[in-house]
Coordinates of C-alpha atoms in Angstrom, one line a residue:
X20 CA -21.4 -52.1 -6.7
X21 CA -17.5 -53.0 -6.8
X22 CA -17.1 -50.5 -9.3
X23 CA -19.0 -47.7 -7.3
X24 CA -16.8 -48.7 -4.2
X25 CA -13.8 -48.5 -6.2
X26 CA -14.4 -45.0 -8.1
X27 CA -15.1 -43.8 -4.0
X28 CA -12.3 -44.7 -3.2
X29 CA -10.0 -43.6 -5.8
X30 CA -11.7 -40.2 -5.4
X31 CA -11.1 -40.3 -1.3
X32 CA -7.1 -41.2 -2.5
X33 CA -7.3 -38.2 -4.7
X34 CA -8.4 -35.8 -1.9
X35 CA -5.7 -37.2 0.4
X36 CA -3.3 -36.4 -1.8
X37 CA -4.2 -33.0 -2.8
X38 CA -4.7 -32.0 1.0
X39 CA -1.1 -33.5 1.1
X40 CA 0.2 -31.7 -1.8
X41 CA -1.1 -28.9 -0.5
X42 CA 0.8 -29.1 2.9
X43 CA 3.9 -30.0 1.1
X44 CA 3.7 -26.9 -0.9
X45 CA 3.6 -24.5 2.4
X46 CA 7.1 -23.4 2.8
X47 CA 7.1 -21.5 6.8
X48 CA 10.6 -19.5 7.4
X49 CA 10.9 -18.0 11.1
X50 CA 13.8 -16.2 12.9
X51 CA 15.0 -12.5 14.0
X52 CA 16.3 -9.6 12.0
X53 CA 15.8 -5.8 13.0
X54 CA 15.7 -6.5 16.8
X55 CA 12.5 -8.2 16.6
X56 CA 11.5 -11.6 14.6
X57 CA 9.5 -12.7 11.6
X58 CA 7.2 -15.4 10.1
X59 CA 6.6 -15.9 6.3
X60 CA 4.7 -18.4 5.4
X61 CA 4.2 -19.6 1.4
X62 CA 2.4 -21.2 -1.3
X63 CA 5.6 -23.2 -2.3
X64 CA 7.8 -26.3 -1.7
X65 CA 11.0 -23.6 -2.5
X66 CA 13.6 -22.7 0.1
X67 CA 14.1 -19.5 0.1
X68 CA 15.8 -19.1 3.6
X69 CA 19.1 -17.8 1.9
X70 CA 18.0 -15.2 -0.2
X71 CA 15.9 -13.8 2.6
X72 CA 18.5 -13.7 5.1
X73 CA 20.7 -11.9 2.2
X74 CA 18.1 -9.1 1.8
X75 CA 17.6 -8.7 5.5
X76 CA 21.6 -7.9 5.2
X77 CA 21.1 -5.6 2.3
X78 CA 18.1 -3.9 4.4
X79 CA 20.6 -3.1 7.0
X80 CA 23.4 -2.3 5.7
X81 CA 21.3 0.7 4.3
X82 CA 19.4 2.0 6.6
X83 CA 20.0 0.1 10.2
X84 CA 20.8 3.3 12.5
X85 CA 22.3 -0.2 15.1
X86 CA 24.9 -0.5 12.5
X87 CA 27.7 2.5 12.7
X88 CA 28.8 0.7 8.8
X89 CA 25.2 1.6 7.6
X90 CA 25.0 4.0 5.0
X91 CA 21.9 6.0 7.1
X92 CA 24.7 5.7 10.2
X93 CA 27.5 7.0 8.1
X94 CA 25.5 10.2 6.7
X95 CA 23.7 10.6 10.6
X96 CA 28.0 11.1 10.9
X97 CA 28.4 13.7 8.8
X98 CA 30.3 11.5 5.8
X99 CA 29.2 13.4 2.6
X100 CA 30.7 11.0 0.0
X101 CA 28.2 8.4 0.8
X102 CA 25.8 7.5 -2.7
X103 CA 22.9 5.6 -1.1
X104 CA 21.3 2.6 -3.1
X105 CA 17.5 1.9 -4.2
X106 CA 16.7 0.7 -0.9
X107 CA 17.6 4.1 0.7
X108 CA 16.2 6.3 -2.3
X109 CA 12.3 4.6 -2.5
X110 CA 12.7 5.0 1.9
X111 CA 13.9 8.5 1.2
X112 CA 10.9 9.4 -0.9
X113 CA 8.0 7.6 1.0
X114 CA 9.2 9.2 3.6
X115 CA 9.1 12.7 2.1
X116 CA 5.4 11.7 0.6
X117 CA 4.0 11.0 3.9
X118 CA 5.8 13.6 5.7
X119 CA 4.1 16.4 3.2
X120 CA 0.6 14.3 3.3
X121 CA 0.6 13.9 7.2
X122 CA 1.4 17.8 7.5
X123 CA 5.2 16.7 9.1
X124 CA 3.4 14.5 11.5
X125 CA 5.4 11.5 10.1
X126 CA 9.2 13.0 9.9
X127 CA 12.6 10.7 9.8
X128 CA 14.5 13.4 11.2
X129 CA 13.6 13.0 15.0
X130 CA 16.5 11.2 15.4
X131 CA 18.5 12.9 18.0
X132 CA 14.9 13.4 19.7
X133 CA 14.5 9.7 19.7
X134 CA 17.8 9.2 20.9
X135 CA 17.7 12.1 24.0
X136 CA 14.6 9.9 25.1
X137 CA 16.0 6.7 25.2
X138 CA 14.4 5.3 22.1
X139 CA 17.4 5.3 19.5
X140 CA 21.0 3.8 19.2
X141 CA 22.5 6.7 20.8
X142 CA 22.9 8.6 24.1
X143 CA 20.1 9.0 26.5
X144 CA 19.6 12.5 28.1
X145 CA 17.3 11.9 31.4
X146 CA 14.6 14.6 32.5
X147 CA 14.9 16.4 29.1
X148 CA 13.7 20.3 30.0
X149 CA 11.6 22.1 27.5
X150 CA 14.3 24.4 26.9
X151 CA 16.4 21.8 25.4
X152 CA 13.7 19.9 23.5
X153 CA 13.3 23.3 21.6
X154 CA 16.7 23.2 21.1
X155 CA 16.6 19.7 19.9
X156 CA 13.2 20.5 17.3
X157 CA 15.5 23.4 15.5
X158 CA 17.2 20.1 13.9
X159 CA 13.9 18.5 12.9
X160 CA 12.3 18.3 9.4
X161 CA 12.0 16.6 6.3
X162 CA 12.0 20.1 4.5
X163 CA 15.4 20.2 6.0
X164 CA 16.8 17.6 3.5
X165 CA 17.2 16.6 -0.1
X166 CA 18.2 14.2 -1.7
X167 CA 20.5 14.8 -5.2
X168 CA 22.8 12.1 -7.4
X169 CA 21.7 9.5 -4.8
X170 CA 23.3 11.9 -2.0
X171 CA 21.6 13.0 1.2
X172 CA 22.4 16.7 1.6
X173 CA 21.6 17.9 5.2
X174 CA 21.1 21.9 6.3
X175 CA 22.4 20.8 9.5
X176 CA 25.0 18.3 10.6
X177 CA 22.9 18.2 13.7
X178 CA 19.9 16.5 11.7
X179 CA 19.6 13.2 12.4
X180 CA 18.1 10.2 10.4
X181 CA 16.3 7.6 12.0
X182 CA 13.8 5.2 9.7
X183 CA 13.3 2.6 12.5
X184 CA 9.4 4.3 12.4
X185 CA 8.8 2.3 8.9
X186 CA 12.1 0.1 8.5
X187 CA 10.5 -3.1 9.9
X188 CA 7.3 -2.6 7.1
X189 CA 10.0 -1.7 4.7
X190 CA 11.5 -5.4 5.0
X191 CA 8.4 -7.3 4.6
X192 CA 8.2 -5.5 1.3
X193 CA 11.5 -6.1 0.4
X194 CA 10.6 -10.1 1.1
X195 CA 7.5 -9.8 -0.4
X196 CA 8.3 -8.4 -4.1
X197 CA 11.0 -11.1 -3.9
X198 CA 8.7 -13.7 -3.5
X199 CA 6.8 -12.6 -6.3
X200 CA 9.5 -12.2 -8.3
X201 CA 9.9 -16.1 -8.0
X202 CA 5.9 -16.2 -9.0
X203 CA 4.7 -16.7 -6.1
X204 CA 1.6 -15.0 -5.0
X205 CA 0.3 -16.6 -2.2
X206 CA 2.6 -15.8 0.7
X207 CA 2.2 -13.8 4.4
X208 CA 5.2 -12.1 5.5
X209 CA 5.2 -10.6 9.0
X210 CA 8.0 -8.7 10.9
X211 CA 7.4 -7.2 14.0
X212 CA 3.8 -7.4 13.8
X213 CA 3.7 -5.7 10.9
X214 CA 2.4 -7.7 7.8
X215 CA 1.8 -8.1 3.8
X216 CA -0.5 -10.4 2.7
X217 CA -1.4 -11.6 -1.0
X218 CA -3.3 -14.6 -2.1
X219 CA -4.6 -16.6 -0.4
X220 CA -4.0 -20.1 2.0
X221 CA -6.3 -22.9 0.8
X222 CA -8.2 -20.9 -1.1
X223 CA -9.2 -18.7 1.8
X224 CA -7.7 -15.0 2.4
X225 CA -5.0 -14.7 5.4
X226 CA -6.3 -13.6 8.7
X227 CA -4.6 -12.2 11.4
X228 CA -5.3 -10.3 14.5
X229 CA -5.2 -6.9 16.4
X230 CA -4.5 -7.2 20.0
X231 CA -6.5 -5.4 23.0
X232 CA -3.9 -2.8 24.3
X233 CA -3.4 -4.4 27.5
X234 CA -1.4 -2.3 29.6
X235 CA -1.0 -5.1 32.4
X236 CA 1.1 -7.1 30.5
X237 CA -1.0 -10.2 29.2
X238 CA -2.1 -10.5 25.5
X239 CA -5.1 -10.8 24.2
X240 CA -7.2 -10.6 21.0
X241 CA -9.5 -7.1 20.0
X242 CA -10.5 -8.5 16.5
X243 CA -9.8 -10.8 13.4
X244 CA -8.8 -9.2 10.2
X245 CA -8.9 -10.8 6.8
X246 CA -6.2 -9.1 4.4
X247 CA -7.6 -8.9 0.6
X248 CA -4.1 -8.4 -0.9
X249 CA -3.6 -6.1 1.5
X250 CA -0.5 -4.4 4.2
X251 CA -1.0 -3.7 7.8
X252 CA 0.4 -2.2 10.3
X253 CA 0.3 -1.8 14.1
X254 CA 1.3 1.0 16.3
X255 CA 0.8 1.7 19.9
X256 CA 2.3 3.3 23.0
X257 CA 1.1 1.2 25.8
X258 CA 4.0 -1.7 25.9
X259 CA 6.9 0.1 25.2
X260 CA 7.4 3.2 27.5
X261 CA 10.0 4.8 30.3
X262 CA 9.0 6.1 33.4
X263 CA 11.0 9.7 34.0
X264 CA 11.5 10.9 37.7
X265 CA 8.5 12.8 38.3
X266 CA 6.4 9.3 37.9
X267 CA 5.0 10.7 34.7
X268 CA 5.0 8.0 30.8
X269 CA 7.8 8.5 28.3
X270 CA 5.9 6.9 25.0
X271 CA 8.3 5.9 22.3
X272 CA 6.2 7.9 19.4
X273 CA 7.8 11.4 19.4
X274 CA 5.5 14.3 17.9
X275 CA 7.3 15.5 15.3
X276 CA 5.6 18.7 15.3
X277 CA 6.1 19.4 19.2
X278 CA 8.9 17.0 20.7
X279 CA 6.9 15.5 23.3
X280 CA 6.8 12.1 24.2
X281 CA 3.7 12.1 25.6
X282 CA 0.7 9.7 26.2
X283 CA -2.5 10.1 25.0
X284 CA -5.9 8.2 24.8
X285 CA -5.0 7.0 21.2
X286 CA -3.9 3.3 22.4
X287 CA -3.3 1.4 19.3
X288 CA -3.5 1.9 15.7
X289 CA -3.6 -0.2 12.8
X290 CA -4.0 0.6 9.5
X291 CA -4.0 -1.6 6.2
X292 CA -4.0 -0.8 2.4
X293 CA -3.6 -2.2 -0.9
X294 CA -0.1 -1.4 -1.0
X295 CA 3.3 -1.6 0.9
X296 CA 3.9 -2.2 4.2
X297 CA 6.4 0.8 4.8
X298 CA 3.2 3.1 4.3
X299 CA 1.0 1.5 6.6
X300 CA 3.9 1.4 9.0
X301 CA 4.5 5.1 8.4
X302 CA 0.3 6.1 9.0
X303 CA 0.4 4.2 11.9
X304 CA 3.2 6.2 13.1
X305 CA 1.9 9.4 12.3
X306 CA -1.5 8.3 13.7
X307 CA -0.3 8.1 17.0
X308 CA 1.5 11.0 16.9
X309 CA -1.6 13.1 15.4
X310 CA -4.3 11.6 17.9
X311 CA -7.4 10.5 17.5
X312 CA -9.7 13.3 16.1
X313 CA -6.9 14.6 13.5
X314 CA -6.7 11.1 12.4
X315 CA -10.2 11.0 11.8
X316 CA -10.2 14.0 9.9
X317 CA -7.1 12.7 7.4
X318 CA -8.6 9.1 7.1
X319 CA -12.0 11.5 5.2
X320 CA -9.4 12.6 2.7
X321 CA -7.4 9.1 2.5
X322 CA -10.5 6.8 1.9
X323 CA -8.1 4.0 0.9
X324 CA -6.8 3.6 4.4
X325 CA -8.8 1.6 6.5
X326 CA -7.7 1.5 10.3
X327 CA -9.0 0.0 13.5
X328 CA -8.4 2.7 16.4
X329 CA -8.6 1.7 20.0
X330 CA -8.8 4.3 22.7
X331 CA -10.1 5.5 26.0
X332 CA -13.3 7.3 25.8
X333 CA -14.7 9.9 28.4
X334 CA -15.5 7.0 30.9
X335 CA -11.7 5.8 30.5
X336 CA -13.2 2.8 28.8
X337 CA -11.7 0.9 25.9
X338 CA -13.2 2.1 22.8
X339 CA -12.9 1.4 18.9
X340 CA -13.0 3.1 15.7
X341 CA -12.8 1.3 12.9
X342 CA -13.8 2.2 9.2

């Protein structure tokens, strides 16, 4: 009986200290970078706050249009001698991927567009006319720009950069591979909402959630997603808006393919995959941007994207597509 009570309670001790293991080997980092902030959480007792914070700095100094000492800053400029580093030349050609697969709904070159409405590092124009938004759209397009000896090679010095669109989902990768380039392969990184997951957390996969578009301000939860070594992203127009004189919504997703601003029933999108972040970040973009039947229609020929879609039906309703 002694002996029974003694084996239980050695194996009780054993459980304690592999629940306490296991909480010593989550490392949480928290803090802000990119104008926004970020959680990573890991399957390790390692620091890695230093590191991190030096990447984020790397991140920026490529392709932070905030920063006039960027390199994307310096080109958007019109300084020609710039050679760009990896960091620029992978973001360079996702970009030019998933502007060709997303027919140009995607496109980095809005930049002056973003800024003229208020969304972007530089001036703001008020009441833009359609006159000059045509104007403004004869400097837009991916097509427009190349990329040769690692420099960027413009048809236009009026063609402005601007990756802010993906930039954020580009940084959780950048923390993620380095993570796993210290083994570790359990970890959630999140900036800005947008996330990469791998592993697990006590054995069980990571879960986070999507938020009901709530246009009143509060927050609220739509659904719970578990991320199987997944990347998702969130876009949606109904938080961050202006308001121009005629009463009428300024979103901050610019069409690409018209240079409107303009809101639609297409609330939120998120979309996750078993890949990077700065591509799920990117689809969401170009989601928004496309609407919710076009979206539809690329997601039959993109199987590997899965999304959760929420909109206003017919009856202004909040609705959800999800596949």
């Amino acid at each position: 009986m002694i002996k029974r009570i003694t084996l239980l309670l050695v194996l009780l001790l054993l459980v304690i200290a592999c629940k306490e293991e296991k909480k010593q080997n989550i490392t949480k980092l928290q803090g802000t970078v990119f104008g926004t902030t970020y959680h990573i959480t890991y399957v390790s007792s390692e620091d890695y706050q230093k590191p991190i914070d030096s990447l984020f700095v790397l991140v920026n100094k490529s392709l932070s249009t905030y920063m006039p000492t960027s390199d994307i800053s310096k080109i958007n400029q019109g300084d020609t001698t710039i050679v760009v580093d990896d960091m620029f030349v992978e973001v360079f050609e996702k970009a030019k991927r998933i502007y060709n697969e997303t027919d140009g709904y995607f496109d980095p070159t809005i930049g002056r567009l973003i800024d003229a409405y208020g969304f972007g590092s530089g001036k703001e124009k008020k009441n833009l006319t359609t006159e000059e938004i045509s104007a403004l759209m004869e400097h837009v397009g991916f097509d427009k720009v190349s990329l040769k000896d690692r420099k960027v090679h413009r048809e236009s010095s009026d063609i402005e950069f601007n990756v802010n669109a993906f930039a954020k989902g580009y940084g959780v990768d950048v923390v993620g591979r380095f993570l796993e380039s210290k083994n570790i392969h359990d970890y959630l990184v999140e900036i800005g909402g947008e996330i990469r997951a791998r592993g697990t957390k006590d054995g069980k996969l990571w879960k986070v959630a999507i938020e009901k578009p709530n246009v009143d301000g509060t927050r609220s939860i739509q659904k719970v997603i578990e991320l199987d070594n997944e990347s998702m992203a969130t876009s949606g127009n109904y938080r961050k808006y202006k308001v121009n004189a005629e009463g009428k919504k300024i979103v901050h997703t610019v069409n690409a393919k018209t240079g409107l601003a303009e809101e639609s029933n297409l609330l939120s999108v998120s979309v996750r995959l078993k890949g990077d972040c700065a591509d799920v970040d990117a689809y969401a973009t170009a989601f928004l941007a496309m609407g919710l039947e076009k979206t539809k229609v690329f997601l039959e020929e993109h199987p590997e994207l899965k999304v959760v879609l929420l909109y206003h039906n017919e009856a202004n309703e909040l609705a959800e597509y999800a596949n």
